[in-house]
JSON list of C-alpha atoms in Angstrom, two decimals:
[
{"chain": "A", "resi": 1, "resn": "MET", "atom": "CA", "xyz": [82.12, 59.02, -51.22]},
{"chain": "A", "resi": 2, "resn": "LYS", "atom": "CA", "xyz": [83.71, 61.08, -48.41]},
{"chain": "A", "resi": 3, "resn": "ASN", "atom": "CA", "xyz": [81.61, 59.39, -45.69]},
{"chain": "A", "resi": 4, "resn": "MET", "atom": "CA", "xyz": [83.03, 55.89, -46.94]},
{"chain": "A", "resi": 5, "resn": "GLU", "atom": "CA", "xyz": [86.60, 57.14, -46.68]},
{"chain": "A", "resi": 6, "resn": "MET", "atom": "CA", "xyz": [85.97, 58.57, -43.07]},
{"chain": "A", "resi": 7, "resn": "ASP", "atom": "CA", "xyz": [84.22, 55.27, -42.01]},
{"chain": "A", "resi": 8, "resn": "LEU", "atom": "CA", "xyz": [87.10, 53.14, -43.67]},
{"chain": "A", "resi": 9, "resn": "SER", "atom": "CA", "xyz": [89.69, 55.22, -41.86]},
{"chain": "A", "resi": 10, "resn": "ILE", "atom": "CA", "xyz": [88.13, 54.56, -38.58]},
{"chain": "A", "resi": 11, "resn": "THR", "atom": "CA", "xyz": [87.61, 50.76, -39.27]},
{"chain": "A", "resi": 12, "resn": "ARG", "atom": "CA", "xyz": [90.82, 50.18, -40.24]},
{"chain": "A", "resi": 13, "resn": "LEU", "atom": "CA", "xyz": [92.22, 51.87, -37.04]},
{"chain": "A", "resi": 14, "resn": "LEU", "atom": "CA", "xyz": [89.73, 49.71, -35.11]},
{"chain": "A", "resi": 15, "resn": "GLU", "atom": "CA", "xyz": [91.04, 46.66, -36.80]},
{"chain": "A", "resi": 16, "resn": "GLN", "atom": "CA", "xyz": [94.56, 47.78, -35.74]},
{"chain": "A", "resi": 17, "resn": "TYR", "atom": "CA", "xyz": [93.24, 48.48, -32.06]},
{"chain": "A", "resi": 18, "resn": "ASP", "atom": "CA", "xyz": [92.03, 44.85, -32.01]},
{"chain": "A", "resi": 19, "resn": "PHE", "atom": "CA", "xyz": [95.12, 43.22, -33.23]},
{"chain": "A", "resi": 20, "resn": "HIS", "atom": "CA", "xyz": [97.15, 45.34, -30.73]},
{"chain": "A", "resi": 21, "resn": "SER", "atom": "CA", "xyz": [94.85, 44.38, -27.93]},
{"chain": "A", "resi": 22, "resn": "LYS", "atom": "CA", "xyz": [95.77, 40.53, -28.78]},
{"chain": "A", "resi": 23, "resn": "LEU", "atom": "CA", "xyz": [99.57, 41.28, -29.57]},
{"chain": "A", "resi": 24, "resn": "TYR", "atom": "CA", "xyz": [100.08, 43.06, -26.09]},
{"chain": "A", "resi": 25, "resn": "LEU", "atom": "CA", "xyz": [98.93, 40.34, -24.06]},
{"chain": "A", "resi": 26, "resn": "ASN", "atom": "CA", "xyz": [100.80, 37.83, -26.41]},
{"chain": "A", "resi": 27, "resn": "CYS", "atom": "CA", "xyz": [104.25, 39.80, -25.56]},
{"chain": "A", "resi": 28, "resn": "LEU", "atom": "CA", "xyz": [103.84, 39.53, -21.62]},
{"chain": "A", "resi": 29, "resn": "VAL", "atom": "CA", "xyz": [103.06, 35.63, -21.64]},
{"chain": "A", "resi": 30, "resn": "ASP", "atom": "CA", "xyz": [105.32, 33.95, -19.25]},
{"chain": "A", "resi": 31, "resn": "ILE", "atom": "CA", "xyz": [107.60, 37.05, -18.43]},
{"chain": "A", "resi": 32, "resn": "LYS", "atom": "CA", "xyz": [108.93, 36.81, -14.98]},
{"chain": "A", "resi": 33, "resn": "PRO", "atom": "CA", "xyz": [108.37, 39.67, -12.48]},
{"chain": "A", "resi": 34, "resn": "SER", "atom": "CA", "xyz": [112.40, 39.93, -12.36]},
{"chain": "A", "resi": 35, "resn": "ASP", "atom": "CA", "xyz": [112.86, 40.32, -16.08]},
{"chain": "A", "resi": 36, "resn": "ALA", "atom": "CA", "xyz": [110.00, 42.69, -16.35]},
{"chain": "A", "resi": 37, "resn": "GLN", "atom": "CA", "xyz": [112.10, 45.35, -14.15]},
{"chain": "A", "resi": 38, "resn": "LYS", "atom": "CA", "xyz": [115.37, 44.67, -16.43]},
{"chain": "A", "resi": 39, "resn": "ARG", "atom": "CA", "xyz": [116.65, 47.38, -18.85]},
{"chain": "A", "resi": 40, "resn": "ILE", "atom": "CA", "xyz": [119.19, 46.72, -21.40]},
{"chain": "A", "resi": 41, "resn": "ASN", "atom": "CA", "xyz": [120.68, 49.85, -20.15]},
{"chain": "A", "resi": 42, "resn": "GLN", "atom": "CA", "xyz": [119.98, 53.34, -18.54]},
{"chain": "A", "resi": 43, "resn": "SER", "atom": "CA", "xyz": [118.86, 54.70, -21.75]},
{"chain": "A", "resi": 44, "resn": "THR", "atom": "CA", "xyz": [116.07, 52.14, -22.42]},
{"chain": "A", "resi": 45, "resn": "ASN", "atom": "CA", "xyz": [112.63, 50.99, -21.02]},
{"chain": "A", "resi": 46, "resn": "HIS", "atom": "CA", "xyz": [111.76, 47.76, -19.29]},
{"chain": "A", "resi": 47, "resn": "ILE", "atom": "CA", "xyz": [108.77, 45.53, -19.88]},
{"chain": "A", "resi": 48, "resn": "ALA", "atom": "CA", "xyz": [106.99, 46.75, -16.79]},
{"chain": "A", "resi": 49, "resn": "TRP", "atom": "CA", "xyz": [106.95, 50.63, -18.11]},
{"chain": "A", "resi": 50, "resn": "LEU", "atom": "CA", "xyz": [106.39, 50.06, -21.43]},
{"chain": "A", "resi": 51, "resn": "ALA", "atom": "CA", "xyz": [103.27, 47.55, -20.44]},
{"chain": "A", "resi": 52, "resn": "GLY", "atom": "CA", "xyz": [102.19, 50.20, -17.75]},
{"chain": "A", "resi": 53, "resn": "ASN", "atom": "CA", "xyz": [102.76, 53.16, -20.14]},
{"chain": "A", "resi": 54, "resn": "LEU", "atom": "CA", "xyz": [100.52, 51.75, -23.07]},
{"chain": "A", "resi": 55, "resn": "VAL", "atom": "CA", "xyz": [97.42, 51.12, -20.65]},
{"chain": "A", "resi": 56, "resn": "SER", "atom": "CA", "xyz": [98.01, 54.71, -19.30]},
{"chain": "A", "resi": 57, "resn": "VAL", "atom": "CA", "xyz": [97.70, 55.75, -22.66]},
{"chain": "A", "resi": 58, "resn": "ARG", "atom": "CA", "xyz": [94.48, 53.76, -23.74]},
{"chain": "A", "resi": 59, "resn": "PHE", "atom": "CA", "xyz": [93.19, 55.28, -20.35]},
{"chain": "A", "resi": 60, "resn": "ARG", "atom": "CA", "xyz": [94.12, 58.75, -21.25]},
{"chain": "A", "resi": 61, "resn": "LEU", "atom": "CA", "xyz": [92.53, 58.52, -24.53]},
{"chain": "A", "resi": 62, "resn": "GLY", "atom": "CA", "xyz": [89.33, 57.24, -22.99]},
{"chain": "A", "resi": 63, "resn": "SER", "atom": "CA", "xyz": [89.07, 59.85, -20.55]},
{"chain": "A", "resi": 64, "resn": "SER", "atom": "CA", "xyz": [89.65, 62.59, -23.10]},
{"chain": "A", "resi": 65, "resn": "LEU", "atom": "CA", "xyz": [86.40, 60.82, -25.03]},
{"chain": "A", "resi": 66, "resn": "GLY", "atom": "CA", "xyz": [84.44, 61.36, -21.88]},
{"chain": "A", "resi": 67, "resn": "LEU", "atom": "CA", "xyz": [84.81, 57.76, -20.41]},
{"chain": "A", "resi": 68, "resn": "GLU", "atom": "CA", "xyz": [84.92, 58.20, -16.64]},
{"chain": "A", "resi": 69, "resn": "VAL", "atom": "CA", "xyz": [87.90, 55.65, -15.86]},
{"chain": "A", "resi": 70, "resn": "GLN", "atom": "CA", "xyz": [91.24, 55.74, -14.42]},
{"chain": "A", "resi": 71, "resn": "ASP", "atom": "CA", "xyz": [94.18, 53.51, -14.49]},
{"chain": "A", "resi": 72, "resn": "VAL", "atom": "CA", "xyz": [95.16, 51.88, -11.21]},
{"chain": "A", "resi": 73, "resn": "PHE", "atom": "CA", "xyz": [98.57, 52.93, -11.57]},
{"chain": "A", "resi": 74, "resn": "TYR", "atom": "CA", "xyz": [97.65, 56.41, -12.93]},
{"chain": "A", "resi": 75, "resn": "ASP", "atom": "CA", "xyz": [100.55, 58.40, -10.49]},
{"chain": "A", "resi": 76, "resn": "LEU", "atom": "CA", "xyz": [103.12, 56.31, -12.09]},
{"chain": "A", "resi": 77, "resn": "PHE", "atom": "CA", "xyz": [102.35, 57.28, -15.80]},
{"chain": "A", "resi": 78, "resn": "LYS", "atom": "CA", "xyz": [100.31, 60.50, -15.66]},
{"chain": "A", "resi": 79, "resn": "ASP", "atom": "CA", "xyz": [101.48, 63.27, -17.96]},
{"chain": "A", "resi": 80, "resn": "GLN", "atom": "CA", "xyz": [103.80, 60.67, -19.95]},
{"chain": "A", "resi": 81, "resn": "ARG", "atom": "CA", "xyz": [106.03, 60.62, -17.40]},
{"chain": "A", "resi": 82, "resn": "ALA", "atom": "CA", "xyz": [109.19, 58.96, -18.44]},
{"chain": "A", "resi": 83, "resn": "ILE", "atom": "CA", "xyz": [110.56, 55.75, -16.78]},
{"chain": "A", "resi": 84, "resn": "GLN", "atom": "CA", "xyz": [111.75, 56.49, -13.08]},
{"chain": "A", "resi": 85, "resn": "ASP", "atom": "CA", "xyz": [114.97, 55.04, -12.15]},
{"chain": "A", "resi": 86, "resn": "HIS", "atom": "CA", "xyz": [114.31, 54.65, -8.24]},
{"chain": "A", "resi": 87, "resn": "ILE", "atom": "CA", "xyz": [110.81, 53.01, -8.99]},
{"chain": "A", "resi": 88, "resn": "THR", "atom": "CA", "xyz": [110.19, 49.31, -8.96]},
{"chain": "A", "resi": 89, "resn": "TYR", "atom": "CA", "xyz": [107.32, 49.10, -11.18]},
{"chain": "A", "resi": 90, "resn": "PRO", "atom": "CA", "xyz": [104.10, 47.01, -10.66]},
{"chain": "A", "resi": 91, "resn": "ASP", "atom": "CA", "xyz": [103.89, 43.32, -11.37]},
{"chain": "A", "resi": 92, "resn": "LEU", "atom": "CA", "xyz": [102.37, 42.49, -15.14]},
{"chain": "A", "resi": 93, "resn": "ALA", "atom": "CA", "xyz": [99.14, 41.10, -13.77]},
{"chain": "A", "resi": 94, "resn": "PRO", "atom": "CA", "xyz": [97.49, 43.96, -12.30]},
{"chain": "A", "resi": 95, "resn": "ILE", "atom": "CA", "xyz": [98.93, 45.92, -15.28]},
{"chain": "A", "resi": 96, "resn": "GLN", "atom": "CA", "xyz": [97.28, 43.36, -17.36]},
{"chain": "A", "resi": 97, "resn": "GLU", "atom": "CA", "xyz": [94.01, 43.61, -15.58]},
{"chain": "A", "resi": 98, "resn": "ASP", "atom": "CA", "xyz": [93.90, 47.34, -16.37]},
{"chain": "A", "resi": 99, "resn": "TRP", "atom": "CA", "xyz": [94.44, 46.60, -20.02]},
{"chain": "A", "resi": 100, "resn": "ASN", "atom": "CA", "xyz": [91.55, 44.11, -20.21]},
{"chain": "A", "resi": 101, "resn": "ARG", "atom": "CA", "xyz": [89.40, 46.74, -18.22]},
{"chain": "A", "resi": 102, "resn": "ILE", "atom": "CA", "xyz": [90.07, 49.66, -20.71]},
{"chain": "A", "resi": 103, "resn": "THR", "atom": "CA", "xyz": [90.24, 47.67, -23.91]},
{"chain": "A", "resi": 104, "resn": "PRO", "atom": "CA", "xyz": [86.58, 47.04, -24.17]},
{"chain": "A", "resi": 105, "resn": "ILE", "atom": "CA", "xyz": [85.28, 50.04, -23.04]},
{"chain": "A", "resi": 106, "resn": "LEU", "atom": "CA", "xyz": [87.53, 52.42, -25.11]},
{"chain": "A", "resi": 107, "resn": "LYS", "atom": "CA", "xyz": [86.76, 50.11, -28.28]},
{"chain": "A", "resi": 108, "resn": "ASP", "atom": "CA", "xyz": [82.98, 50.64, -27.62]},
{"chain": "A", "resi": 109, "resn": "ARG", "atom": "CA", "xyz": [83.58, 54.54, -27.36]},
{"chain": "A", "resi": 110, "resn": "LEU", "atom": "CA", "xyz": [85.73, 54.48, -30.62]},
{"chain": "A", "resi": 111, "resn": "SER", "atom": "CA", "xyz": [83.33, 52.44, -32.50]},
{"chain": "A", "resi": 112, "resn": "SER", "atom": "CA", "xyz": [80.51, 55.00, -31.74]},
{"chain": "A", "resi": 113, "resn": "LEU", "atom": "CA", "xyz": [82.53, 57.86, -32.88]},
{"chain": "A", "resi": 114, "resn": "THR", "atom": "CA", "xyz": [81.03, 59.96, -35.30]},
{"chain": "A", "resi": 115, "resn": "LYS", "atom": "CA", "xyz": [82.36, 62.19, -38.40]},
{"chain": "A", "resi": 116, "resn": "GLU", "atom": "CA", "xyz": [81.91, 65.26, -36.55]},
{"chain": "A", "resi": 117, "resn": "GLU", "atom": "CA", "xyz": [83.85, 64.07, -33.30]},
{"chain": "A", "resi": 118, "resn": "LEU", "atom": "CA", "xyz": [86.66, 62.75, -35.46]},
{"chain": "A", "resi": 119, "resn": "LEU", "atom": "CA", "xyz": [87.07, 66.02, -37.21]},
{"chain": "A", "resi": 120, "resn": "SER", "atom": "CA", "xyz": [87.00, 67.79, -33.97]},
{"chain": "A", "resi": 121, "resn": "SER", "atom": "CA", "xyz": [89.88, 69.30, -32.30]},
{"chain": "A", "resi": 122, "resn": "GLN", "atom": "CA", "xyz": [92.77, 67.29, -31.04]},
{"chain": "A", "resi": 123, "resn": "PRO", "atom": "CA", "xyz": [91.93, 66.10, -27.40]},
{"chain": "A", "resi": 124, "resn": "PHE", "atom": "CA", "xyz": [95.53, 66.52, -26.15]},
{"chain": "A", "resi": 125, "resn": "ASP", "atom": "CA", "xyz": [98.85, 67.44, -27.60]},
{"chain": "A", "resi": 126, "resn": "ALA", "atom": "CA", "xyz": [100.41, 64.52, -29.80]},
{"chain": "A", "resi": 127, "resn": "PRO", "atom": "CA", "xyz": [102.84, 64.54, -32.85]},
{"chain": "A", "resi": 128, "resn": "LEU", "atom": "CA", "xyz": [100.43, 64.29, -35.77]},
{"chain": "A", "resi": 129, "resn": "LEU", "atom": "CA", "xyz": [100.31, 63.90, -39.66]},
{"chain": "A", "resi": 130, "resn": "GLY", "atom": "CA", "xyz": [97.83, 66.46, -40.98]},
{"chain": "A", "resi": 131, "resn": "GLN", "atom": "CA", "xyz": [95.01, 68.22, -39.54]},
{"chain": "A", "resi": 132, "resn": "PRO", "atom": "CA", "xyz": [95.29, 68.22, -35.44]},
{"chain": "A", "resi": 133, "resn": "ASN", "atom": "CA", "xyz": [91.92, 66.57, -35.03]},
{"chain": "A", "resi": 134, "resn": "LEU", "atom": "CA", "xyz": [90.74, 63.26, -32.84]},
{"chain": "A", "resi": 135, "resn": "LEU", "atom": "CA", "xyz": [91.03, 60.92, -36.16]},
{"chain": "A", "resi": 136, "resn": "ASN", "atom": "CA", "xyz": [94.83, 61.93, -36.45]},
{"chain": "A", "resi": 137, "resn": "THR", "atom": "CA", "xyz": [95.39, 61.73, -32.81]},
{"chain": "A", "resi": 138, "resn": "ILE", "atom": "CA", "xyz": [93.65, 58.25, -32.42]},
{"chain": "A", "resi": 139, "resn": "SER", "atom": "CA", "xyz": [95.87, 57.29, -35.52]},
{"chain": "A", "resi": 140, "resn": "PHE", "atom": "CA", "xyz": [99.18, 58.47, -34.01]},
{"chain": "A", "resi": 141, "resn": "LEU", "atom": "CA", "xyz": [98.44, 56.52, -30.67]},
{"chain": "A", "resi": 142, "resn": "ILE", "atom": "CA", "xyz": [97.64, 53.41, -32.60]},
{"chain": "A", "resi": 143, "resn": "ASP", "atom": "CA", "xyz": [101.03, 53.84, -34.60]},
{"chain": "A", "resi": 144, "resn": "ARG", "atom": "CA", "xyz": [102.62, 54.44, -31.20]},
{"chain": "A", "resi": 145, "resn": "GLU", "atom": "CA", "xyz": [101.22, 51.17, -29.87]},
{"chain": "A", "resi": 146, "resn": "SER", "atom": "CA", "xyz": [102.74, 49.18, -32.54]},
{"chain": "A", "resi": 147, "resn": "TYR", "atom": "CA", "xyz": [105.92, 50.81, -31.44]},
{"chain": "A", "resi": 148, "resn": "ALA", "atom": "CA", "xyz": [106.02, 49.91, -27.75]},
{"chain": "A", "resi": 149, "resn": "ILE", "atom": "CA", "xyz": [104.72, 46.48, -28.73]},
{"chain": "A", "resi": 150, "resn": "GLY", "atom": "CA", "xyz": [107.66, 45.79, -31.13]},
{"chain": "A", "resi": 151, "resn": "GLN", "atom": "CA", "xyz": [110.13, 46.86, -28.08]},
{"chain": "A", "resi": 152, "resn": "LEU", "atom": "CA", "xyz": [108.05, 44.32, -25.89]},
{"chain": "A", "resi": 153, "resn": "GLY", "atom": "CA", "xyz": [108.69, 41.71, -28.55]},
{"chain": "A", "resi": 154, "resn": "LEU", "atom": "CA", "xyz": [112.40, 42.34, -28.74]},
{"chain": "A", "resi": 155, "resn": "LEU", "atom": "CA", "xyz": [112.82, 42.63, -24.98]},
{"chain": "A", "resi": 156, "resn": "ARG", "atom": "CA", "xyz": [111.02, 39.24, -25.23]},
{"chain": "A", "resi": 157, "resn": "LYS", "atom": "CA", "xyz": [113.87, 37.87, -27.25]},
{"chain": "A", "resi": 158, "resn": "ILE", "atom": "CA", "xyz": [116.83, 39.57, -25.51]},
{"chain": "A", "resi": 159, "resn": "PHE", "atom": "CA", "xyz": [115.88, 37.95, -22.21]},
{"chain": "A", "resi": 160, "resn": "GLY", "atom": "CA", "xyz": [115.75, 34.70, -23.63]},
{"chain": "A", "resi": 161, "resn": "TYR", "atom": "CA", "xyz": [112.15, 33.98, -24.14]},
{"chain": "A", "resi": 162, "resn": "GLU", "atom": "CA", "xyz": [110.17, 32.63, -27.09]},
{"chain": "A", "resi": 163, "resn": "ALA", "atom": "CA", "xyz": [109.26, 34.98, -29.75]},
{"chain": "A", "resi": 164, "resn": "MET", "atom": "CA", "xyz": [106.03, 36.63, -29.28]},
{"chain": "A", "resi": 165, "resn": "LYS", "atom": "CA", "xyz": [102.81, 34.73, -31.24]},
{"chain": "A", "resi": 166, "resn": "TYR", "atom": "CA", "xyz": [100.53, 36.45, -33.82]},
{"chain": "A", "resi": 167, "resn": "ASN", "atom": "CA", "xyz": [97.69, 34.08, -32.94]}
]
């Protein structure tokens, strides 16, 4: 029974991963470059930072799983760097290209994880519920994607765009 529970855990996470992969792109549809750099106030992130940070986190997870890939804008987002006021972030098109590059590669790697790998030590420091293992790290990162995608969806509405589509 435990094997089925483990398989089900990663299966559900992979389903969310696929869903987020689509929603991320849906959030960025038709966003003007000038709107991607707008912040509601100095305490909030903008669309370009959120989009780039999400890509960066997928690359970081991939790297921790042995993938030899790096995001184009690594230096802007490395070490989970917060938004920097003095920087104009890249346009969304090259950020999306990086998203499209890492998404299938990381999905293949996640799909191939063994039970032993999933129960191995957490690859980097992240808030966790439960044991500090890879499975819980992946779970946290998937949850974090939901949070950031929600922010992207809200920013779309704030800046007068149509709501994000689910299909």
